[in-house]
Amino acid sequence: MDTTIEQAVGILRRNQLKITKQRQALIDYLVTYKDHYVAISEVDEHMRTLFPGMSHNTIYRNVKEFETLGLLELKAQANQTLVKYQCDFKHQHHHHFICSNCGKVQELDACPLDAFEAQLPGCTITGHRIEFYGLCADCTAKLGASKSLSK
Amino acid sequence: MDTTIEQAVGILRRNQLKITKQRQALIDYLVTYKDHYVAISEVDEHMRTLFPGMSHNTIYRNVKEFETLGLLELKAQANQTLVKYQCDFKHQHHHHFICSNCGKVQELDACPLDAFEAQLPGCTITGHRIEFYGLCADCTAKLGASKSLSK
DNA sequence: CAGCTAAATCATAATCATTACTATTTAGTT
DNA sequence: AACTAAATAGTAATGATTATGATTTAGCTG
Ligand SMILES: [Mn+2]
Ligand SMILES: [Mn+2]
Ligand SMILES: [Zn+2]
Ligand SMILES: [Zn+2]
């Protein structure tokens, strides 16, 4: 039974990508944020403290490459791309609840795709994104349910 | 019975915003794209052909202001913000199907919020986003259902 | 209609995330 | 140990968005 990191390295290997110390460190770092989105600029900043002078290009390129391998999930935000380690490499279909306060991501199951398909006769549905936002149980307990937060 | 544009102008008026020719033109332009997302850079470009030398600042500021008024919907994309005229000013809750080929947006009803709420005990759900992507009926007919498109 | 004033716009430049490019280094192989 | 394609470094460009201070104008008042 491989660790999460060994799984990731295995994926790189299977795709004939070289295992560089920069990529190792990138994976290590992202795994520690496994269930949170991180701004890519923070990733950039972190990598450049580990490897002073590391090229922005390298960081951004690897993040994108890792996404196409299914290692990471990217999420466009205003003026920022967010990065999250992929919850499951088997790509089991699921959706997310994201805490607006602590950033924690929880997985949800059940997918209402079928219900919506019926409303789109003649269309070809190639994908969908379903996300819920709010306060996780911990943050609800701490902050109360009365906070007004971004949708 | 007001036209769509008169409704929009009424909203500006009710919020004590001045009706400038720039804002008029911005509304006019966006109404013609009523059911499509447009890249804000295209909006910028268009406005600056109508008003040569118009300040980027003015365009971006107004777009954002219009969003807070519920006139527009914004959508973060990698390196670009997309803009769409709000389908309905009454803010009836609904979700979207977006054609990856022609960009047309169709509204969907039914909302699976309840089903997911049950999976989040103790959490406070403040919002959600549900979007489907693919080919609309027209594009499916034209292009066939065999295209592989971005999720 | 002329005058007033806060709001809006202009004009210009700065910021900041992301990307481009080319020289150099290195992982993985033989 | 040598080889080579792939990866990285180093440097600068690009392009969307925002900042700032001067100028103009919409809407109001008399
Ligand atoms: Mn997940
Ligand atoms: Mn709509
Ligand atoms: Zn689904
Ligand atoms: Zn809903």
mmCIF file with all atom_site columns, C-alpha atoms in Angstrom, chain B:
data_model
loop_
_atom_site.group_PDB
_atom_site.id
_atom_site.type_symbol
_atom_site.label_atom_id
_atom_site.label_alt_id
_atom_site.label_comp_id
_atom_site.label_asym_id
_atom_site.label_entity_id
_atom_site.label_seq_id
_atom_site.pdbx_PDB_ins_code
_atom_site.Cartn_x
_atom_site.Cartn_y
_atom_site.Cartn_z
_atom_site.occupancy
_atom_site.B_iso_or_equiv
_atom_site.pdbx_formal_charge
_atom_site.auth_seq_id
_atom_site.auth_comp_id
_atom_site.auth_asym_id
_atom_site.auth_atom_id
_atom_site.pdbx_PDB_model_num
ATOM 1   C CA . MET B 1 1   ? -44.082 47.322 -19.260 1.00 0.00 ? 1   MET B CA 1
ATOM 2   C CA . ASP B 1 2   ? -40.445 48.377 -19.338 1.00 0.00 ? 2   ASP B CA 1
ATOM 3   C CA . THR B 1 3   ? -37.930 47.078 -21.802 1.00 0.00 ? 3   THR B CA 1
ATOM 4   C CA . THR B 1 4   ? -34.908 45.299 -20.465 1.00 0.00 ? 4   THR B CA 1
ATOM 5   C CA . ILE B 1 5   ? -32.859 48.434 -20.904 1.00 0.00 ? 5   ILE B CA 1
ATOM 6   C CA . GLU B 1 6   ? -35.398 50.624 -19.165 1.00 0.00 ? 6   GLU B CA 1
ATOM 7   C CA . GLN B 1 7   ? -35.385 48.195 -16.272 1.00 0.00 ? 7   GLN B CA 1
ATOM 8   C CA . ALA B 1 8   ? -31.627 48.474 -16.034 1.00 0.00 ? 8   ALA B CA 1
ATOM 9   C CA . VAL B 1 9   ? -31.665 52.258 -16.179 1.00 0.00 ? 9   VAL B CA 1
ATOM 10  C CA . GLY B 1 10  ? -34.355 52.230 -13.491 1.00 0.00 ? 10  GLY B CA 1
ATOM 11  C CA . ILE B 1 11  ? -32.056 50.214 -11.266 1.00 0.00 ? 11  ILE B CA 1
ATOM 12  C CA . LEU B 1 12  ? -29.247 52.722 -11.731 1.00 0.00 ? 12  LEU B CA 1
ATOM 13  C CA . ARG B 1 13  ? -31.652 55.543 -10.947 1.00 0.00 ? 13  ARG B CA 1
ATOM 14  C CA . ARG B 1 14  ? -33.054 53.884 -7.849  1.00 0.00 ? 14  ARG B CA 1
ATOM 15  C CA . ASN B 1 15  ? -29.492 53.494 -6.589  1.00 0.00 ? 15  ASN B CA 1
ATOM 16  C CA . GLN B 1 16  ? -28.646 57.137 -7.244  1.00 0.00 ? 16  GLN B CA 1
ATOM 17  C CA . LEU B 1 17  ? -26.114 56.325 -9.899  1.00 0.00 ? 17  LEU B CA 1
ATOM 18  C CA . LYS B 1 18  ? -25.778 58.829 -12.688 1.00 0.00 ? 18  LYS B CA 1
ATOM 19  C CA . ILE B 1 19  ? -26.912 57.848 -16.146 1.00 0.00 ? 19  ILE B CA 1
ATOM 20  C CA . THR B 1 20  ? -23.886 58.629 -18.251 1.00 0.00 ? 20  THR B CA 1
ATOM 21  C CA . LYS B 1 21  ? -23.586 57.967 -21.949 1.00 0.00 ? 21  LYS B CA 1
ATOM 22  C CA . GLN B 1 22  ? -20.818 55.514 -21.155 1.00 0.00 ? 22  GLN B CA 1
ATOM 23  C CA . ARG B 1 23  ? -23.062 53.528 -18.836 1.00 0.00 ? 23  ARG B CA 1
ATOM 24  C CA . GLN B 1 24  ? -25.904 53.646 -21.328 1.00 0.00 ? 24  GLN B CA 1
ATOM 25  C CA . ALA B 1 25  ? -23.635 52.255 -24.011 1.00 0.00 ? 25  ALA B CA 1
ATOM 26  C CA . LEU B 1 26  ? -22.317 49.585 -21.669 1.00 0.00 ? 26  LEU B CA 1
ATOM 27  C CA . ILE B 1 27  ? -25.817 48.387 -20.934 1.00 0.00 ? 27  ILE B CA 1
ATOM 28  C CA . ASP B 1 28  ? -26.823 48.531 -24.595 1.00 0.00 ? 28  ASP B CA 1
ATOM 29  C CA . TYR B 1 29  ? -23.820 46.455 -25.521 1.00 0.00 ? 29  TYR B CA 1
ATOM 30  C CA . LEU B 1 30  ? -24.276 43.825 -22.857 1.00 0.00 ? 30  LEU B CA 1
ATOM 31  C CA . VAL B 1 31  ? -27.979 43.441 -23.603 1.00 0.00 ? 31  VAL B CA 1
ATOM 32  C CA . THR B 1 32  ? -27.086 42.351 -27.114 1.00 0.00 ? 32  THR B CA 1
ATOM 33  C CA . TYR B 1 33  ? -25.161 39.492 -25.498 1.00 0.00 ? 33  TYR B CA 1
ATOM 34  C CA . LYS B 1 34  ? -27.945 38.776 -23.064 1.00 0.00 ? 34  LYS B CA 1
ATOM 35  C CA . ASP B 1 35  ? -27.507 35.024 -22.988 1.00 0.00 ? 35  ASP B CA 1
ATOM 36  C CA . HIS B 1 36  ? -23.758 34.757 -23.512 1.00 0.00 ? 36  HIS B CA 1
ATOM 37  C CA . TYR B 1 37  ? -20.706 35.313 -21.410 1.00 0.00 ? 37  TYR B CA 1
ATOM 38  C CA . VAL B 1 38  ? -18.307 37.871 -22.887 1.00 0.00 ? 38  VAL B CA 1
ATOM 39  C CA . ALA B 1 39  ? -14.695 38.345 -21.871 1.00 0.00 ? 39  ALA B CA 1
ATOM 40  C CA . ILE B 1 40  ? -14.361 41.625 -20.039 1.00 0.00 ? 40  ILE B CA 1
ATOM 41  C CA . SER B 1 41  ? -11.425 42.469 -22.307 1.00 0.00 ? 41  SER B CA 1
ATOM 42  C CA . GLU B 1 42  ? -13.859 42.405 -25.223 1.00 0.00 ? 42  GLU B CA 1
ATOM 43  C CA . VAL B 1 43  ? -16.148 44.723 -23.340 1.00 0.00 ? 43  VAL B CA 1
ATOM 44  C CA . ASP B 1 44  ? -13.167 46.959 -22.722 1.00 0.00 ? 44  ASP B CA 1
ATOM 45  C CA . GLU B 1 45  ? -12.187 46.883 -26.368 1.00 0.00 ? 45  GLU B CA 1
ATOM 46  C CA . HIS B 1 46  ? -15.706 47.577 -27.568 1.00 0.00 ? 46  HIS B CA 1
ATOM 47  C CA . MET B 1 47  ? -16.211 50.494 -25.230 1.00 0.00 ? 47  MET B CA 1
ATOM 48  C CA . ARG B 1 48  ? -12.942 52.021 -26.317 1.00 0.00 ? 48  ARG B CA 1
ATOM 49  C CA . THR B 1 49  ? -13.950 51.912 -29.956 1.00 0.00 ? 49  THR B CA 1
ATOM 50  C CA . LEU B 1 50  ? -17.209 53.637 -29.069 1.00 0.00 ? 50  LEU B CA 1
ATOM 51  C CA . PHE B 1 51  ? -15.390 56.108 -26.813 1.00 0.00 ? 51  PHE B CA 1
ATOM 52  C CA . PRO B 1 52  ? -11.790 56.346 -27.983 1.00 0.00 ? 52  PRO B CA 1
ATOM 53  C CA . GLY B 1 53  ? -9.540  56.841 -25.017 1.00 0.00 ? 53  GLY B CA 1
ATOM 54  C CA . MET B 1 54  ? -12.117 55.753 -22.494 1.00 0.00 ? 54  MET B CA 1
ATOM 55  C CA . SER B 1 55  ? -10.371 54.762 -19.304 1.00 0.00 ? 55  SER B CA 1
ATOM 56  C CA . HIS B 1 56  ? -9.953  51.087 -18.509 1.00 0.00 ? 56  HIS B CA 1
ATOM 57  C CA . ASN B 1 57  ? -10.647 52.053 -14.972 1.00 0.00 ? 57  ASN B CA 1
ATOM 58  C CA . THR B 1 58  ? -14.077 53.369 -15.837 1.00 0.00 ? 58  THR B CA 1
ATOM 59  C CA . ILE B 1 59  ? -15.015 50.217 -17.678 1.00 0.00 ? 59  ILE B CA 1
ATOM 60  C CA . TYR B 1 60  ? -13.856 47.810 -15.018 1.00 0.00 ? 60  TYR B CA 1
ATOM 61  C CA . ARG B 1 61  ? -15.342 49.910 -12.239 1.00 0.00 ? 61  ARG B CA 1
ATOM 62  C CA . ASN B 1 62  ? -18.731 50.083 -13.883 1.00 0.00 ? 62  ASN B CA 1
ATOM 63  C CA . VAL B 1 63  ? -18.813 46.401 -14.629 1.00 0.00 ? 63  VAL B CA 1
ATOM 64  C CA . LYS B 1 64  ? -18.143 45.644 -10.987 1.00 0.00 ? 64  LYS B CA 1
ATOM 65  C CA . GLU B 1 65  ? -20.649 48.209 -9.839  1.00 0.00 ? 65  GLU B CA 1
ATOM 66  C CA . PHE B 1 66  ? -23.268 46.719 -12.129 1.00 0.00 ? 66  PHE B CA 1
ATOM 67  C CA . GLU B 1 67  ? -22.594 43.341 -10.639 1.00 0.00 ? 67  GLU B CA 1
ATOM 68  C CA . THR B 1 68  ? -23.267 44.504 -7.113  1.00 0.00 ? 68  THR B CA 1
ATOM 69  C CA . LEU B 1 69  ? -26.544 45.949 -8.385  1.00 0.00 ? 69  LEU B CA 1
ATOM 70  C CA . GLY B 1 70  ? -27.476 42.558 -9.767  1.00 0.00 ? 70  GLY B CA 1
ATOM 71  C CA . LEU B 1 71  ? -27.390 43.803 -13.345 1.00 0.00 ? 71  LEU B CA 1
ATOM 72  C CA . LEU B 1 72  ? -24.543 41.559 -14.371 1.00 0.00 ? 72  LEU B CA 1
ATOM 73  C CA . GLU B 1 73  ? -23.095 38.233 -13.505 1.00 0.00 ? 73  GLU B CA 1
ATOM 74  C CA . LEU B 1 74  ? -19.322 37.825 -13.324 1.00 0.00 ? 74  LEU B CA 1
ATOM 75  C CA . LYS B 1 75  ? -17.424 34.609 -13.720 1.00 0.00 ? 75  LYS B CA 1
ATOM 76  C CA . ALA B 1 76  ? -13.745 34.125 -13.009 1.00 0.00 ? 76  ALA B CA 1
ATOM 77  C CA . GLN B 1 77  ? -11.781 32.400 -15.700 1.00 0.00 ? 77  GLN B CA 1
ATOM 78  C CA . ALA B 1 78  ? -8.064  31.824 -15.981 1.00 0.00 ? 78  ALA B CA 1
ATOM 79  C CA . ASN B 1 79  ? -6.603  35.281 -16.690 1.00 0.00 ? 79  ASN B CA 1
ATOM 80  C CA . GLN B 1 80  ? -9.979  36.678 -17.673 1.00 0.00 ? 80  GLN B CA 1
ATOM 81  C CA . THR B 1 81  ? -13.193 37.751 -16.073 1.00 0.00 ? 81  THR B CA 1
ATOM 82  C CA . LEU B 1 82  ? -16.323 36.913 -18.019 1.00 0.00 ? 82  LEU B CA 1
ATOM 83  C CA . VAL B 1 83  ? -19.424 39.054 -17.962 1.00 0.00 ? 83  VAL B CA 1
ATOM 84  C CA . LYS B 1 84  ? -23.031 38.239 -18.650 1.00 0.00 ? 84  LYS B CA 1
ATOM 85  C CA . TYR B 1 85  ? -26.152 40.277 -18.424 1.00 0.00 ? 85  TYR B CA 1
ATOM 86  C CA . GLN B 1 86  ? -28.286 39.013 -15.575 1.00 0.00 ? 86  GLN B CA 1
ATOM 87  C CA . CYS B 1 87  ? -31.017 36.780 -16.922 1.00 0.00 ? 87  CYS B CA 1
ATOM 88  C CA . ASP B 1 88  ? -33.610 37.986 -14.488 1.00 0.00 ? 88  ASP B CA 1
ATOM 89  C CA . PHE B 1 89  ? -33.533 40.964 -12.233 1.00 0.00 ? 89  PHE B CA 1
ATOM 90  C CA . LYS B 1 90  ? -35.808 39.314 -9.699  1.00 0.00 ? 90  LYS B CA 1
ATOM 91  C CA . HIS B 1 91  ? -32.966 36.919 -8.962  1.00 0.00 ? 91  HIS B CA 1
ATOM 92  C CA . GLN B 1 92  ? -35.088 33.833 -9.223  1.00 0.00 ? 92  GLN B CA 1
ATOM 93  C CA . HIS B 1 93  ? -32.838 31.041 -8.167  1.00 0.00 ? 93  HIS B CA 1
ATOM 94  C CA . HIS B 1 94  ? -31.626 28.936 -11.060 1.00 0.00 ? 94  HIS B CA 1
ATOM 95  C CA . HIS B 1 95  ? -28.566 27.384 -12.659 1.00 0.00 ? 95  HIS B CA 1
ATOM 96  C CA . HIS B 1 96  ? -26.956 27.360 -16.092 1.00 0.00 ? 96  HIS B CA 1
ATOM 97  C CA . PHE B 1 97  ? -25.985 25.211 -18.996 1.00 0.00 ? 97  PHE B CA 1
ATOM 98  C CA . ILE B 1 98  ? -23.189 26.821 -21.015 1.00 0.00 ? 98  ILE B CA 1
ATOM 99  C CA . CYS B 1 99  ? -22.392 25.789 -24.566 1.00 0.00 ? 99  CYS B CA 1
ATOM 100 C CA . SER B 1 100 ? -18.654 25.309 -24.957 1.00 0.00 ? 100 SER B CA 1
ATOM 101 C CA . ASN B 1 101 ? -18.923 25.989 -28.665 1.00 0.00 ? 101 ASN B CA 1
ATOM 102 C CA . CYS B 1 102 ? -21.159 29.011 -29.159 1.00 0.00 ? 102 CYS B CA 1
ATOM 103 C CA . GLY B 1 103 ? -21.185 30.256 -25.571 1.00 0.00 ? 103 GLY B CA 1
ATOM 104 C CA . LYS B 1 104 ? -24.935 30.335 -25.259 1.00 0.00 ? 104 LYS B CA 1
ATOM 105 C CA . VAL B 1 105 ? -26.277 30.113 -21.737 1.00 0.00 ? 105 VAL B CA 1
ATOM 106 C CA . GLN B 1 106 ? -29.511 28.284 -20.982 1.00 0.00 ? 106 GLN B CA 1
ATOM 107 C CA . GLU B 1 107 ? -31.282 28.447 -17.684 1.00 0.00 ? 107 GLU B CA 1
ATOM 108 C CA . LEU B 1 108 ? -32.155 25.389 -15.691 1.00 0.00 ? 108 LEU B CA 1
ATOM 109 C CA . ASP B 1 109 ? -34.596 25.020 -12.909 1.00 0.00 ? 109 ASP B CA 1
ATOM 110 C CA . ALA B 1 110 ? -34.667 22.574 -10.056 1.00 0.00 ? 110 ALA B CA 1
ATOM 111 C CA . CYS B 1 111 ? -32.033 22.963 -7.387  1.00 0.00 ? 111 CYS B CA 1
ATOM 112 C CA . PRO B 1 112 ? -30.545 20.006 -5.554  1.00 0.00 ? 112 PRO B CA 1
ATOM 113 C CA . LEU B 1 113 ? -29.556 22.050 -2.524  1.00 0.00 ? 113 LEU B CA 1
ATOM 114 C CA . ASP B 1 114 ? -31.716 20.065 -0.135  1.00 0.00 ? 114 ASP B CA 1
ATOM 115 C CA . ALA B 1 115 ? -30.161 16.770 -1.107  1.00 0.00 ? 115 ALA B CA 1
ATOM 116 C CA . PHE B 1 116 ? -26.691 18.063 -0.327  1.00 0.00 ? 116 PHE B CA 1
ATOM 117 C CA . GLU B 1 117 ? -27.660 19.875 2.845   1.00 0.00 ? 117 GLU B CA 1
ATOM 118 C CA . ALA B 1 118 ? -28.282 16.510 4.446   1.00 0.00 ? 118 ALA B CA 1
ATOM 119 C CA . GLN B 1 119 ? -24.605 15.639 3.948   1.00 0.00 ? 119 GLN B CA 1
ATOM 120 C CA . LEU B 1 120 ? -23.395 18.710 5.810   1.00 0.00 ? 120 LEU B CA 1
ATOM 121 C CA . PRO B 1 121 ? -24.672 18.492 9.380   1.00 0.00 ? 121 PRO B CA 1
ATOM 122 C CA . GLY B 1 122 ? -23.567 21.386 11.528  1.00 0.00 ? 122 GLY B CA 1
ATOM 123 C CA . CYS B 1 123 ? -22.427 23.421 8.541   1.00 0.00 ? 123 CYS B CA 1
ATOM 124 C CA . THR B 1 124 ? -23.794 26.737 7.377   1.00 0.00 ? 124 THR B CA 1
ATOM 125 C CA . ILE B 1 125 ? -24.408 26.780 3.646   1.00 0.00 ? 125 ILE B CA 1
ATOM 126 C CA . THR B 1 126 ? -24.265 30.316 2.343   1.00 0.00 ? 126 THR B CA 1
ATOM 127 C CA . GLY B 1 127 ? -24.191 29.714 -1.374  1.00 0.00 ? 127 GLY B CA 1
ATOM 128 C CA . HIS B 1 128 ? -23.537 27.338 -4.200  1.00 0.00 ? 128 HIS B CA 1
ATOM 129 C CA . ARG B 1 129 ? -22.687 27.263 -7.855  1.00 0.00 ? 129 ARG B CA 1
ATOM 130 C CA . ILE B 1 130 ? -23.964 24.638 -10.227 1.00 0.00 ? 130 ILE B CA 1
ATOM 131 C CA . GLU B 1 131 ? -23.022 24.749 -13.871 1.00 0.00 ? 131 GLU B CA 1
ATOM 132 C CA . PHE B 1 132 ? -23.218 22.330 -16.738 1.00 0.00 ? 132 PHE B CA 1
ATOM 133 C CA . TYR B 1 133 ? -21.064 22.487 -19.839 1.00 0.00 ? 133 TYR B CA 1
ATOM 134 C CA . GLY B 1 134 ? -21.328 20.977 -23.262 1.00 0.00 ? 134 GLY B CA 1
ATOM 135 C CA . LEU B 1 135 ? -22.886 21.575 -26.652 1.00 0.00 ? 135 LEU B CA 1
ATOM 136 C CA . CYS B 1 136 ? -26.291 23.149 -26.945 1.00 0.00 ? 136 CYS B CA 1
ATOM 137 C CA . ALA B 1 137 ? -28.849 21.473 -29.185 1.00 0.00 ? 137 ALA B CA 1
ATOM 138 C CA . ASP B 1 138 ? -27.895 23.584 -32.186 1.00 0.00 ? 138 ASP B CA 1
ATOM 139 C CA . CYS B 1 139 ? -24.193 22.913 -31.854 1.00 0.00 ? 139 CYS B CA 1
ATOM 140 C CA . THR B 1 140 ? -24.791 19.252 -31.185 1.00 0.00 ? 140 THR B CA 1
ATOM 141 C CA . ALA B 1 141 ? -26.751 19.020 -34.420 1.00 0.00 ? 141 ALA B CA 1
ATOM 142 C CA . LYS B 1 142 ? -24.075 20.883 -36.360 1.00 0.00 ? 142 LYS B CA 1
ATOM 143 C CA . LEU B 1 143 ? -20.959 19.374 -34.896 1.00 0.00 ? 143 LEU B CA 1
ATOM 144 C CA . GLY B 1 144 ? -22.153 15.997 -33.792 1.00 0.00 ? 144 GLY B CA 1
ATOM 145 C CA . ALA B 1 145 ? -21.886 14.705 -30.286 1.00 0.00 ? 145 ALA B CA 1
ATOM 146 C CA . SER B 1 146 ? -18.386 13.358 -30.763 1.00 0.00 ? 146 SER B CA 1
ATOM 147 C CA . LYS B 1 147 ? -16.381 16.478 -29.935 1.00 0.00 ? 147 LYS B CA 1
ATOM 148 C CA . SER B 1 148 ? -14.112 16.305 -26.959 1.00 0.00 ? 148 SER B CA 1
ATOM 149 C CA . LEU B 1 149 ? -14.359 19.596 -25.173 1.00 0.00 ? 149 LEU B CA 1
ATOM 150 C CA . SER B 1 150 ? -13.124 21.109 -21.951 1.00 0.00 ? 150 SER B CA 1
ATOM 151 C CA . LYS B 1 151 ? -15.146 20.137 -18.945 1.00 0.00 ? 151 LYS B CA 1
#
